[in-house]
PDB file of C-alpha atoms in Angstrom:
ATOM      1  CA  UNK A 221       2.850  52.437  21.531  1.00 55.00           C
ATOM      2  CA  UNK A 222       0.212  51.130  19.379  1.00 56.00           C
ATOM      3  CA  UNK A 223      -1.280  52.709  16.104  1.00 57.00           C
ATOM      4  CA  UNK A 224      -3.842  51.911  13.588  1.00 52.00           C
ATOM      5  CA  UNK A 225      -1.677  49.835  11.613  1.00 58.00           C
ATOM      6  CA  UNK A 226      -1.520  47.188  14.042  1.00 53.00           C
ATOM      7  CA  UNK A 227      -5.193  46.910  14.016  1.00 55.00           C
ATOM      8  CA  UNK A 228      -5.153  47.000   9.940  1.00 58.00           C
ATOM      9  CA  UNK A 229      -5.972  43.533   9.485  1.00 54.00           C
ATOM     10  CA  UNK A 230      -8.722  43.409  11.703  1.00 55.00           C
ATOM     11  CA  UNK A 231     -10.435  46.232  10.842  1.00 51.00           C
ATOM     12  CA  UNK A 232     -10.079  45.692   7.005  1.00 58.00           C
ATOM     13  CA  UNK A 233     -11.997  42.291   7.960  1.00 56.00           C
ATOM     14  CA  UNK A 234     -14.628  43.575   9.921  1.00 55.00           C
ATOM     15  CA  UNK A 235     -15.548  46.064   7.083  1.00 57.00           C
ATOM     16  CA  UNK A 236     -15.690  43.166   4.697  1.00 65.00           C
ATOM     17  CA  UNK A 237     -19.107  42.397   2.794  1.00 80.00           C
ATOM     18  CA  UNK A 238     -20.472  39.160   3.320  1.00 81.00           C
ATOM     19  CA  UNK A 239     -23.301  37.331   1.625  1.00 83.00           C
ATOM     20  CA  UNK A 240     -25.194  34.751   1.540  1.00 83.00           C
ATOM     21  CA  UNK A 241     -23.364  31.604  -0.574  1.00 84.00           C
ATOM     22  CA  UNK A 242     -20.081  33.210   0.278  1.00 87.00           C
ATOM     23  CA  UNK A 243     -17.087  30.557   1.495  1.00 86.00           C
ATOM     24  CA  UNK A 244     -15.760  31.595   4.279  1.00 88.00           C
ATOM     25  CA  UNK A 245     -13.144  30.779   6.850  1.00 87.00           C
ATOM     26  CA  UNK A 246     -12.990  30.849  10.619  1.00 91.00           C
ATOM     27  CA  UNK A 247     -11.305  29.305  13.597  1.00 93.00           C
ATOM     28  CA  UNK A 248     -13.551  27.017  16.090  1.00 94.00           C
ATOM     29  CA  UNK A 249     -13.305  28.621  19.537  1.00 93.00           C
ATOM     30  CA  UNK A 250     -16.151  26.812  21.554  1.00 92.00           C
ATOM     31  CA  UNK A 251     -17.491  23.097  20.168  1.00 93.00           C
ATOM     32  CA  UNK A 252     -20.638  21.541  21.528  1.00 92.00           C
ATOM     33  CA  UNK A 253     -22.785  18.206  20.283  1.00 89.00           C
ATOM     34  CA  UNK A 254     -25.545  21.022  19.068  1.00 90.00           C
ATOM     35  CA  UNK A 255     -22.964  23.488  17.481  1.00 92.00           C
ATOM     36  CA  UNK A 256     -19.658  24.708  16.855  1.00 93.00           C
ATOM     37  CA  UNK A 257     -18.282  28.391  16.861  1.00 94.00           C
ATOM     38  CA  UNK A 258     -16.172  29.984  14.889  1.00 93.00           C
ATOM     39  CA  UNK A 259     -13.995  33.779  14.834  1.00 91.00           C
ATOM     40  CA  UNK A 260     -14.256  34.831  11.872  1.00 89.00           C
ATOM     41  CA  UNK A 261     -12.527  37.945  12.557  1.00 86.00           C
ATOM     42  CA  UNK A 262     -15.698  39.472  11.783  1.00 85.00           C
ATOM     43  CA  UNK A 263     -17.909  41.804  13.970  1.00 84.00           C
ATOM     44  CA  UNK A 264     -20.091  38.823  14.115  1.00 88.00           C
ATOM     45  CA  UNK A 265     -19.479  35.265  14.951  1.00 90.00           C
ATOM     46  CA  UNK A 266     -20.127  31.924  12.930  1.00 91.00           C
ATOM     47  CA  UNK A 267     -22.620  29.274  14.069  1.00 92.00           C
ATOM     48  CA  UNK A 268     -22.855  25.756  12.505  1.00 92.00           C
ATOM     49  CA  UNK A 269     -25.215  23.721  13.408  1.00 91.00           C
ATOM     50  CA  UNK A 270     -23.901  19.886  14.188  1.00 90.00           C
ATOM     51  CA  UNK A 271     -26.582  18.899  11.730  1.00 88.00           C
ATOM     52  CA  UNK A 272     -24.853  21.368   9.047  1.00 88.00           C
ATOM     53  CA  UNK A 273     -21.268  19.675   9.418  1.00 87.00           C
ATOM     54  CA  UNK A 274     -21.198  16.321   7.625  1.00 83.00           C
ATOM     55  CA  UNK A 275     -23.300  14.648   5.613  1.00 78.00           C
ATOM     56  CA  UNK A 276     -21.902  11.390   7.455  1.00 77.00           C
ATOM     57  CA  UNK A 277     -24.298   9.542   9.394  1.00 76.00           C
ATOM     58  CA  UNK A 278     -21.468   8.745  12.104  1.00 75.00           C
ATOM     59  CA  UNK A 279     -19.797  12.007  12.622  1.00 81.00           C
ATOM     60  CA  UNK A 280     -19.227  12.819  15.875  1.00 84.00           C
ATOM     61  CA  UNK A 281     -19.006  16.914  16.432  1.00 89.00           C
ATOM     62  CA  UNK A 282     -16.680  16.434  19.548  1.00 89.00           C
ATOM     63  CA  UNK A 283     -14.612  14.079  18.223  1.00 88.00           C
ATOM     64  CA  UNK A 284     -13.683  15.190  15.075  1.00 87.00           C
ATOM     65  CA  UNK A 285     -14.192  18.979  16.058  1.00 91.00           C
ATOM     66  CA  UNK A 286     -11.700  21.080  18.070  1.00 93.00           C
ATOM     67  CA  UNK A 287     -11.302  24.369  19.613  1.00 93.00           C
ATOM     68  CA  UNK A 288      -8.165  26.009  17.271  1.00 93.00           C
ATOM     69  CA  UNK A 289      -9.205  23.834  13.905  1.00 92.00           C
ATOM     70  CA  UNK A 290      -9.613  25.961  11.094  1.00 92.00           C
ATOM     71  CA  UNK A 291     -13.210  25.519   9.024  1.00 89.00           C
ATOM     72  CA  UNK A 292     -14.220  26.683   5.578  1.00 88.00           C
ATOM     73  CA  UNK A 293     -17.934  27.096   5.425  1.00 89.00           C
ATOM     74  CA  UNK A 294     -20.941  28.783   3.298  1.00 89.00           C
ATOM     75  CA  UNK A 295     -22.517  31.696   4.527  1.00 90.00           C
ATOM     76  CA  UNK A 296     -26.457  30.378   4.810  1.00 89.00           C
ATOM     77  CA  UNK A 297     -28.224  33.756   6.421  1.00 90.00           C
ATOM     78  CA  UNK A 298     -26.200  37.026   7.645  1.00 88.00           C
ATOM     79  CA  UNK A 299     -27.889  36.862  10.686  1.00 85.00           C
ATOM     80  CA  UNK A 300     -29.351  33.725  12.697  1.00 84.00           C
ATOM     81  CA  UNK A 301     -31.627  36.070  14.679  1.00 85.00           C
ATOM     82  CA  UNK A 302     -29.186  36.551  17.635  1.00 88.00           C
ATOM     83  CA  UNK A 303     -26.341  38.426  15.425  1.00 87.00           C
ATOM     84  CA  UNK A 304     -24.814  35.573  14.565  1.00 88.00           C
ATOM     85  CA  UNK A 305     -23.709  34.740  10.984  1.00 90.00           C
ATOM     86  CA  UNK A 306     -25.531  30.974  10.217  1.00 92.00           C
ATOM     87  CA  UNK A 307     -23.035  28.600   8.601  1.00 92.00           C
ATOM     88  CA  UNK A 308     -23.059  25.061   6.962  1.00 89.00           C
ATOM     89  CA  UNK A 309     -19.744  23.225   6.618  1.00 87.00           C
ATOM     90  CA  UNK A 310     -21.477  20.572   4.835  1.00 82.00           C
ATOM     91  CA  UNK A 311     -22.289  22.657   1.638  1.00 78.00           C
ATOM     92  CA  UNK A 312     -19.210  24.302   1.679  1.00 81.00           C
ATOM     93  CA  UNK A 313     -17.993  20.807   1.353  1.00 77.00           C
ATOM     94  CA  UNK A 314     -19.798  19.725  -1.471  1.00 73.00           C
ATOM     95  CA  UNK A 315     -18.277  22.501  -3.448  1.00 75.00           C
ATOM     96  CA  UNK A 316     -13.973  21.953  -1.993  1.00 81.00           C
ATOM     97  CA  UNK A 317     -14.247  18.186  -1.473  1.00 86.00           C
ATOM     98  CA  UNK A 318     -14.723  17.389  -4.359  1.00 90.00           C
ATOM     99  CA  UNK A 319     -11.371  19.654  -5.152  1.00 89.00           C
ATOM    100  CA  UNK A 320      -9.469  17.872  -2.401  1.00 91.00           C
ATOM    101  CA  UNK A 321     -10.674  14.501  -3.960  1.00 94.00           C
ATOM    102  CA  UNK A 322      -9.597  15.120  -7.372  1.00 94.00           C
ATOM    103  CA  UNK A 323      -6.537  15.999  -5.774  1.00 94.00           C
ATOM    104  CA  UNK A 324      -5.881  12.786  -4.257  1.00 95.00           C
ATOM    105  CA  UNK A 325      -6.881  10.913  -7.680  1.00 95.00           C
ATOM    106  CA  UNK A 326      -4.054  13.170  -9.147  1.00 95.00           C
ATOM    107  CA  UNK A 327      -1.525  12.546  -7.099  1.00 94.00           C
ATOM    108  CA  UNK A 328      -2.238   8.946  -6.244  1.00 93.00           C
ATOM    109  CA  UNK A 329      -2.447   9.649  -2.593  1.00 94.00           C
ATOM    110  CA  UNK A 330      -3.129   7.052   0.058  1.00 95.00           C
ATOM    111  CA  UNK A 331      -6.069   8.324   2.786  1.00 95.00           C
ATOM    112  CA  UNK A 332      -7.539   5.967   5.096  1.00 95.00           C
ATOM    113  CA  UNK A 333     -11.758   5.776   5.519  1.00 94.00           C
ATOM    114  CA  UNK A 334     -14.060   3.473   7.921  1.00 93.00           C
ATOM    115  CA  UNK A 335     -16.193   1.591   6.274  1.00 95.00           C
ATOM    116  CA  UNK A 336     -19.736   2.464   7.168  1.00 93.00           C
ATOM    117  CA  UNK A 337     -22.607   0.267   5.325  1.00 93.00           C
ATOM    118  CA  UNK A 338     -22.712  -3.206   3.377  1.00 94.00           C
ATOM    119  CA  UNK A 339     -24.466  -2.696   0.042  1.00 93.00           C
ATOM    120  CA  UNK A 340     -24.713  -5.141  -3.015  1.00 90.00           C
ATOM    121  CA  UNK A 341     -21.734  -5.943  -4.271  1.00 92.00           C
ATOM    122  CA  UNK A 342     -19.520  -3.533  -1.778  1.00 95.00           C
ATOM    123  CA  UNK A 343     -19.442  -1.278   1.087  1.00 96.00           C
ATOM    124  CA  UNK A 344     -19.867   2.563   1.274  1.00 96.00           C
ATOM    125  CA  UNK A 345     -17.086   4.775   2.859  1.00 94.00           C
ATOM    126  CA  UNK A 346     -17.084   8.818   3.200  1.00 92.00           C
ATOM    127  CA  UNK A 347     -13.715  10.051   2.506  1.00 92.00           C
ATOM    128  CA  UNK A 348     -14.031  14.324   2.771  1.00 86.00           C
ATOM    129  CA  UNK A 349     -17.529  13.955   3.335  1.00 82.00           C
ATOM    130  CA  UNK A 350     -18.880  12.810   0.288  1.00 89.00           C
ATOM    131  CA  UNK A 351     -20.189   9.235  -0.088  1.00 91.00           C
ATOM    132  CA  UNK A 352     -17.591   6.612  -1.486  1.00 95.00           C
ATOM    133  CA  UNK A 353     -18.508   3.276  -2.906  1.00 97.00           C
ATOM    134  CA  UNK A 354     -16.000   0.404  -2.616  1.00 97.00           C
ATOM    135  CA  UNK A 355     -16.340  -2.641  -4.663  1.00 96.00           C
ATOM    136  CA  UNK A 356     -16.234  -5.830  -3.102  1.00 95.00           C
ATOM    137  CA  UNK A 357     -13.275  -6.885  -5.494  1.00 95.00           C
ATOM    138  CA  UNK A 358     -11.654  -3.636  -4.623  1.00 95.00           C
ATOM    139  CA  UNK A 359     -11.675  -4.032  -0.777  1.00 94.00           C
ATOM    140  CA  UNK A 360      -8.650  -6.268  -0.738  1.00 93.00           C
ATOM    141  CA  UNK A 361      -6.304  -8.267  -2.970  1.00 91.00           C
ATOM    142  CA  UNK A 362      -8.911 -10.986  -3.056  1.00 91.00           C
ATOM    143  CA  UNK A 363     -12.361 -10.457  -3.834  1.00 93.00           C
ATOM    144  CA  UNK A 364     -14.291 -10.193  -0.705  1.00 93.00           C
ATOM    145  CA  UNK A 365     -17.681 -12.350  -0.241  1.00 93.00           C
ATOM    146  CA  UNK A 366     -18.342 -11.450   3.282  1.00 94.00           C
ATOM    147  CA  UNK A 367     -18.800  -7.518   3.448  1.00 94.00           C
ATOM    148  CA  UNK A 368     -20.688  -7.002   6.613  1.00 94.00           C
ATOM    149  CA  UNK A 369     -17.640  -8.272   8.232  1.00 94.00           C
ATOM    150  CA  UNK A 370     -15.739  -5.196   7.193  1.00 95.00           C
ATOM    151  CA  UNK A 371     -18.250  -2.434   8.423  1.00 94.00           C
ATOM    152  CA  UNK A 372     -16.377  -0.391  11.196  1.00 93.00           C
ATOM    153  CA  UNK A 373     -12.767  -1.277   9.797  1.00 94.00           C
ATOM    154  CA  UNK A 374     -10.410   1.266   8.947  1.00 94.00           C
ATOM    155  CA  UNK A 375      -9.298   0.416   5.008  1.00 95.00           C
ATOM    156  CA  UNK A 376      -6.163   2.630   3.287  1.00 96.00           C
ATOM    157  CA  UNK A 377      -7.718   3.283   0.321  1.00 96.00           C
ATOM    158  CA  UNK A 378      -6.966   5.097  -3.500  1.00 96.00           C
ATOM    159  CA  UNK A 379      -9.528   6.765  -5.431  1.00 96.00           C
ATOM    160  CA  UNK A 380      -9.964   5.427  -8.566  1.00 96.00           C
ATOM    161  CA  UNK A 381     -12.834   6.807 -10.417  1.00 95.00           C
ATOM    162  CA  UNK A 382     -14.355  10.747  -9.406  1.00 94.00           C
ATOM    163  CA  UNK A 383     -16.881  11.907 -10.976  1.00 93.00           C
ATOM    164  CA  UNK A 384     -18.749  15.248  -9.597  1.00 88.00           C
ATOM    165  CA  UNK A 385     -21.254  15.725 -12.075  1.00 87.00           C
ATOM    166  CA  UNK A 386     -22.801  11.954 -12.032  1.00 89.00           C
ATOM    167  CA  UNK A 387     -21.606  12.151  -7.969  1.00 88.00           C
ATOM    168  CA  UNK A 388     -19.500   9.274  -8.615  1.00 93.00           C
ATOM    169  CA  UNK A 389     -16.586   7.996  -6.390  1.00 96.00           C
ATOM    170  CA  UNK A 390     -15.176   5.034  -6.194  1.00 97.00           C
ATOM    171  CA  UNK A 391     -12.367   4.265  -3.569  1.00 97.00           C
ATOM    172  CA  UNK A 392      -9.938   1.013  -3.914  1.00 96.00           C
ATOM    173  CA  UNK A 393      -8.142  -0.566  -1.163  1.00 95.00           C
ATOM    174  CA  UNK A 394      -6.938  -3.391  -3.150  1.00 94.00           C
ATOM    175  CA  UNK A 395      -4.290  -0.436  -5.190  1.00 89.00           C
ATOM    176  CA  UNK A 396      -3.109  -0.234  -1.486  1.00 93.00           C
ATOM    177  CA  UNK A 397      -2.889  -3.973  -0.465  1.00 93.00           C
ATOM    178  CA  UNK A 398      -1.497  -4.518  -3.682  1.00 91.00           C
ATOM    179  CA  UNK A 399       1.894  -2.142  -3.059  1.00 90.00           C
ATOM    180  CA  UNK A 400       2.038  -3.095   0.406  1.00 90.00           C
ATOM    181  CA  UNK A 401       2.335  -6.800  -0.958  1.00 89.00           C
ATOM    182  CA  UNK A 402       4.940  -5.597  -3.299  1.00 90.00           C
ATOM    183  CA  UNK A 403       7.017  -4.186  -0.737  1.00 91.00           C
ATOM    184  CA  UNK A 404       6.787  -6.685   1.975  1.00 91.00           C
ATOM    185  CA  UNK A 405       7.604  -9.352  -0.773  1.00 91.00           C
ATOM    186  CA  UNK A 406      10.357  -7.504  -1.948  1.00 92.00           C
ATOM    187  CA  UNK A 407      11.553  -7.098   1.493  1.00 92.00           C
ATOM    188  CA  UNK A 408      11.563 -10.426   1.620  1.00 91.00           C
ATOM    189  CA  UNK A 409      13.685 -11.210  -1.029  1.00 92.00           C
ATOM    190  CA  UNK A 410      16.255  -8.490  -0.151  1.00 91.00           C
ATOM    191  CA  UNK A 411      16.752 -11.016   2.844  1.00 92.00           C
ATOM    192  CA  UNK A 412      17.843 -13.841   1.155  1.00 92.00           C
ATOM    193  CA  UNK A 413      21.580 -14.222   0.764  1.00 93.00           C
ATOM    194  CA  UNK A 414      22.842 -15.465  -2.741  1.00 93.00           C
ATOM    195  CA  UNK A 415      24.686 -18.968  -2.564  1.00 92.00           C
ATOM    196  CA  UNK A 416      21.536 -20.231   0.366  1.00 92.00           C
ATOM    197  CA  UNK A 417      20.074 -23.267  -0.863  1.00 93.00           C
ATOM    198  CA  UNK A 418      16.283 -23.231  -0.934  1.00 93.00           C
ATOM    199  CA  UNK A 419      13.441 -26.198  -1.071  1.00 93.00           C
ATOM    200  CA  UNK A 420      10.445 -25.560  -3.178  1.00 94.00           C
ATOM    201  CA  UNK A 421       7.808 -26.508  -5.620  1.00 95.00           C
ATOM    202  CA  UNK A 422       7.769 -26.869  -9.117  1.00 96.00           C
ATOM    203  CA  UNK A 423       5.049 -24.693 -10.314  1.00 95.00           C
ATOM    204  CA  UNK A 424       4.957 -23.834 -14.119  1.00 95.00           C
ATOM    205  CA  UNK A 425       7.459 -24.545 -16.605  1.00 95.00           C
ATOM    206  CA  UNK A 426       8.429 -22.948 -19.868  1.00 95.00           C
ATOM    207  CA  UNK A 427      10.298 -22.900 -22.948  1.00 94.00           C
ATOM    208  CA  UNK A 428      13.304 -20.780 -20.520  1.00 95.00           C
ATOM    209  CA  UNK A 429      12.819 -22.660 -17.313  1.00 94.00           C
ATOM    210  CA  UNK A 430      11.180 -22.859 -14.464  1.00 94.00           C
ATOM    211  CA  UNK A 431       9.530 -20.868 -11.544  1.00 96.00           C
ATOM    212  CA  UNK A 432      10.162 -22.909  -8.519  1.00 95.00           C
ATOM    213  CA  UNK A 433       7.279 -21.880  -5.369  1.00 94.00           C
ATOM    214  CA  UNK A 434       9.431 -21.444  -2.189  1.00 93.00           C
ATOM    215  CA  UNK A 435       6.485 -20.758  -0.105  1.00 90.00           C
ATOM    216  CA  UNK A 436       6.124 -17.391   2.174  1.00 86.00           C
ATOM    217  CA  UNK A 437       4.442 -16.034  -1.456  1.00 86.00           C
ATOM    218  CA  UNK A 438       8.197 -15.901  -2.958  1.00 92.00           C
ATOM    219  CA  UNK A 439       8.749 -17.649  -6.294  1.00 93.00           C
ATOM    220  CA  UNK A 440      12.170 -18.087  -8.282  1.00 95.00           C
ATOM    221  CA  UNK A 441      13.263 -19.071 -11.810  1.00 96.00           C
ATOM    222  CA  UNK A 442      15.539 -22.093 -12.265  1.00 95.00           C
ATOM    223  CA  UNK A 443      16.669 -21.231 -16.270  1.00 96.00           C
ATOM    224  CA  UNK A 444      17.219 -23.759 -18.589  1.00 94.00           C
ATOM    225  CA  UNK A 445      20.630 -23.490 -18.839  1.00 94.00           C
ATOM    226  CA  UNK A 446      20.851 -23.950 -14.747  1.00 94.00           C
ATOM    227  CA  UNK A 447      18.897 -26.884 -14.734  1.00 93.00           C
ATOM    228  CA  UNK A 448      21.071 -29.988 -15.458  1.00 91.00           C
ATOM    229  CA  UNK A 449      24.672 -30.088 -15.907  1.00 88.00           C
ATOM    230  CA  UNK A 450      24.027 -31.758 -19.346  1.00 87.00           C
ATOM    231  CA  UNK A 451      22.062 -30.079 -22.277  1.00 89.00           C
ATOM    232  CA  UNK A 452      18.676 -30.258 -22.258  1.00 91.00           C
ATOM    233  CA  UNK A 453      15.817 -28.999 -25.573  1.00 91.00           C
ATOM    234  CA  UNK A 454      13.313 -28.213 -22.572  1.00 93.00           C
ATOM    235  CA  UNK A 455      12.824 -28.030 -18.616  1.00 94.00           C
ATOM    236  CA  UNK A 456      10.320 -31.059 -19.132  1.00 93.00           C
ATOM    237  CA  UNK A 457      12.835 -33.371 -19.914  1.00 92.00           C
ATOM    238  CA  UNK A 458      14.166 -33.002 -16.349  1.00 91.00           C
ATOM    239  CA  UNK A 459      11.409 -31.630 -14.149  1.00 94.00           C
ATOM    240  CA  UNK A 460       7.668 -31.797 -13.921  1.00 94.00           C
ATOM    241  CA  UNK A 461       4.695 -29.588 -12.397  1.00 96.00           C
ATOM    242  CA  UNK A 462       4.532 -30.351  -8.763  1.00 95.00           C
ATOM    243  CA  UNK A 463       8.082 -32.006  -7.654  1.00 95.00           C
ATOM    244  CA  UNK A 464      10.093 -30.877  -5.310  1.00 95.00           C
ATOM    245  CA  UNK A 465      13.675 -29.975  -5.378  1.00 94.00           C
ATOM    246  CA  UNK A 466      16.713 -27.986  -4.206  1.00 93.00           C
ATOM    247  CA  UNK A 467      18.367 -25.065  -5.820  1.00 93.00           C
ATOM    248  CA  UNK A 468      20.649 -22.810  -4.618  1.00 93.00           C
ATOM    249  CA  UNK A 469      20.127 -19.180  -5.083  1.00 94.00           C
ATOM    250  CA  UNK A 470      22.567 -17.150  -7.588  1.00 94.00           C
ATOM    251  CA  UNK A 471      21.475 -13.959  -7.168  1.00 95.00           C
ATOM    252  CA  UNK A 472      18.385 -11.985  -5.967  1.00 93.00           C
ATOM    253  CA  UNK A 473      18.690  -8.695  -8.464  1.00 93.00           C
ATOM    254  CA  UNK A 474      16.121  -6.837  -9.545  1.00 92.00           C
ATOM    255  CA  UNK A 475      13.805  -8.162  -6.680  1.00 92.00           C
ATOM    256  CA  UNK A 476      13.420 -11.454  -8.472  1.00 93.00           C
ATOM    257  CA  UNK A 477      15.102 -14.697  -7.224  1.00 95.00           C
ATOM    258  CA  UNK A 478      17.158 -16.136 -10.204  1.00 95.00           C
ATOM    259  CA  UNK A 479      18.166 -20.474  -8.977  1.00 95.00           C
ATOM    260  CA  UNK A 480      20.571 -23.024  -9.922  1.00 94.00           C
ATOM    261  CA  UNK A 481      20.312 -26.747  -9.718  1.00 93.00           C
ATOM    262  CA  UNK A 482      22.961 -26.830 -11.880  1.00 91.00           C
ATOM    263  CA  UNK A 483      25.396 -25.499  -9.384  1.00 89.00           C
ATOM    264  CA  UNK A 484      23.725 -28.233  -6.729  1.00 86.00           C
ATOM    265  CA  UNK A 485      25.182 -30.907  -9.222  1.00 82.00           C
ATOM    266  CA  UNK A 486      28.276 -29.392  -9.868  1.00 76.00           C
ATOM    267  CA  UNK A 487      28.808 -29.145  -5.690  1.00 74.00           C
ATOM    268  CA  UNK A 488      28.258 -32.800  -5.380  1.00 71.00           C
ATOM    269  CA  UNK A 489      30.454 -33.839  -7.863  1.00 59.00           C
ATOM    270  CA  UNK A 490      33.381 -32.044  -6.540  1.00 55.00           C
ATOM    271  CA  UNK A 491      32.430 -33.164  -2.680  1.00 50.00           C
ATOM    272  CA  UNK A 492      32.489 -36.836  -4.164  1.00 42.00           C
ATOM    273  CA  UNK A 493      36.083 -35.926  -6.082  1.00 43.00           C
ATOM    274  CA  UNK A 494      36.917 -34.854  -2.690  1.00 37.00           C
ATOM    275  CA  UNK A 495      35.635 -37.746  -0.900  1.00 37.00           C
ATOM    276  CA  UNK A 496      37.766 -39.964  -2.940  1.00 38.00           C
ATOM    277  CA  UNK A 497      40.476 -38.615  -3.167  1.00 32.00           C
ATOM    278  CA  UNK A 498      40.680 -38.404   0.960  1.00 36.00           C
ATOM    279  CA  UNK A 499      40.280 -42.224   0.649  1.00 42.00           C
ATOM    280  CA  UNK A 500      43.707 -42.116  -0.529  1.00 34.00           C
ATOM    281  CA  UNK A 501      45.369 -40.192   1.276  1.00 37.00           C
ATOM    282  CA  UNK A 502      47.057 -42.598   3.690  1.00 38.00           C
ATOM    283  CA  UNK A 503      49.794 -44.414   2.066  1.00 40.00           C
ATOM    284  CA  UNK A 504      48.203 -47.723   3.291  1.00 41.00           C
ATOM    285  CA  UNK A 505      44.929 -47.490   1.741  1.00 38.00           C
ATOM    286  CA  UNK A 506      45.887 -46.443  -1.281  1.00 38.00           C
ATOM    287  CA  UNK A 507      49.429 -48.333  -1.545  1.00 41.00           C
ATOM    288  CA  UNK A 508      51.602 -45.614  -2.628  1.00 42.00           C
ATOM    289  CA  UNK A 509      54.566 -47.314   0.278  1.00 40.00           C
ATOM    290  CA  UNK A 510      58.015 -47.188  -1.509  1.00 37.00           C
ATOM    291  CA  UNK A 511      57.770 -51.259  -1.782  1.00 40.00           C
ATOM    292  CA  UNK A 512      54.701 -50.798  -3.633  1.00 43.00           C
ATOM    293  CA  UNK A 513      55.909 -48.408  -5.737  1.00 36.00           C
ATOM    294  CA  UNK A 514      58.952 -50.525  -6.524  1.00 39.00           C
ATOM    295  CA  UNK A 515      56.940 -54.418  -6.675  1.00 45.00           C
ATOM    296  CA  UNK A 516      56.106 -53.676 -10.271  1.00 46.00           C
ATOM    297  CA  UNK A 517      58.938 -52.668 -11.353  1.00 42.00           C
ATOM    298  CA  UNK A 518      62.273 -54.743 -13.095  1.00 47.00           C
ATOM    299  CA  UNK A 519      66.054 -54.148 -12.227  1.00 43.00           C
ATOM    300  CA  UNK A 520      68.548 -55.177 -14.850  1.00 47.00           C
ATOM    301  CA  UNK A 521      71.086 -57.324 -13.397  1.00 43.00           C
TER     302      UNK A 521
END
């Protein structure tokens, strides 16, 4: 049988006082492109208008809007004129995005925003409603010249400066690009099985050896002591910017690439020793017969 106590909650919440510039929650049980109600567990309902619900120019009420989605919104009037309590999302928003946003500077968090205008020197994004700014050398890992092409793309971005007082943020999808890079490269590398023998490019050398390009954005380090098989003072007595050679891979720890030509040398040494010594391997080529054996020598008579 039911008792007061199972109405507690509710009728604790309908007694509640609110006011004008409260925060409020409530659940969205009807949506429409002119308004969206809420339950507010309240004797009245909660109306926001769609022009009260984002202060981006592209949001769509129906789309990102659903009956059962729970909204936090300030209290604008206790009563619309119909009994209804009038509502705006968007200045609730202006006071908890910018909560949520230095949250996600905190914690480094990834978020993904759609690129919505081409300005000088960037684009401008809306992540939590607020207005981002993206620099053009921030959009990807290279600087990007062309930034009407990227209006309407979906960028994983970082944010990397808030600022609520000056109403400052600044979003970065190069942070992103950059670790995704990382990863793939290092992905790449995990791949590669040590003792493989690999073609590349000489691209730099110093004083301890040098990086070797292997294409596909990898890069490996030949050090001095793998170069040659004899000593060498420096890798420039032996290789030079731009030549291509051969090294075979000794180990891949650490996510870097560590070569040998060394061991490339050493390999064809021993396959010529081998060579060689197969040459004589038939006692007619290499005229170990008994009678050859005993032509040289002398018998005391």
């Amino acid at each position: 049988m039911e008792t007061m106590d199972d109405y507690r909650d509710e009728l604790e919440a309908s007694f509640r006082k609110v006011s004008e510039g409260d925060i409020i929650s409530g659940t969205v049980i009807d949506v429409s492109e002119e308004e969206v109600i809420l339950d507010l567990k309240y004797f009245a309902q909660g109306i926001i208008k769609a022009a009260d619900l984002s202060s981006d120019p592209d949001f769509s009420v129906l789309e990102k809007i659903h009956p059962g989605d729970v909204i936090e919104a300030t209290v604008v009037a206790t009563d619309d004129g119909q009994g209804n309590i009038l509502l705006s999302r968007k200045d609730a928003n202006d006071v908890l995005a910018w909560d949520k946003i230095r949250q996600l500077f905190e914690t480094e968090s990834t978020v993904t925003v759609r690129v919505k205008e081409s300005v000088p020197s960037g684009v401008v994004a809306y992540l939590e409603g607020i207005r981002a700014f993206i620099p053009a050398s921030q959009l990807a890992l290279d600087y990007v010249e062309d930034t009407e092409s990227w209006i309407g793309k979906e960028v994983p971005v970082r944010v990397i400066t808030v600022d609520q007082e000056k109403d400052k943020l600044v979003l970065s999808g190069k942070a992103v690009a950059r670790e995704s890079a990382r990863e793939e490269r290092n992905h790449r590398i995990s791949m590669i099985v040590p003792g493989t023998v690999l073609e590349g490019t000489v691209e730099s050398l110093m004083p301890y050896g040098a990086f070797v390009n292997l294409g596909n954005g990898l890069s490996g380090l030949v050090h001095i002591s793998q170069i040659s098989q004899r000593r060498i003072g420096k890798p420039s007595e032996v290789l030079k910017v731009g030549q291509r050679v051969k090294a075979k891979v000794l180990n891949t720890n650490d996510n870097k690439i560590s070569l040998s030509m060394k061991a490339l040398e050493e390999e064809m040494v021993d396959t010529t020793e081998s060579v060689e010594l197969s040459d004589y391997s038939s006692a007619e080529s290499a005229g170990t017969s008994l009678g050859s054996l005993l032509a040289g020598l002398k018998l005391d008579e």
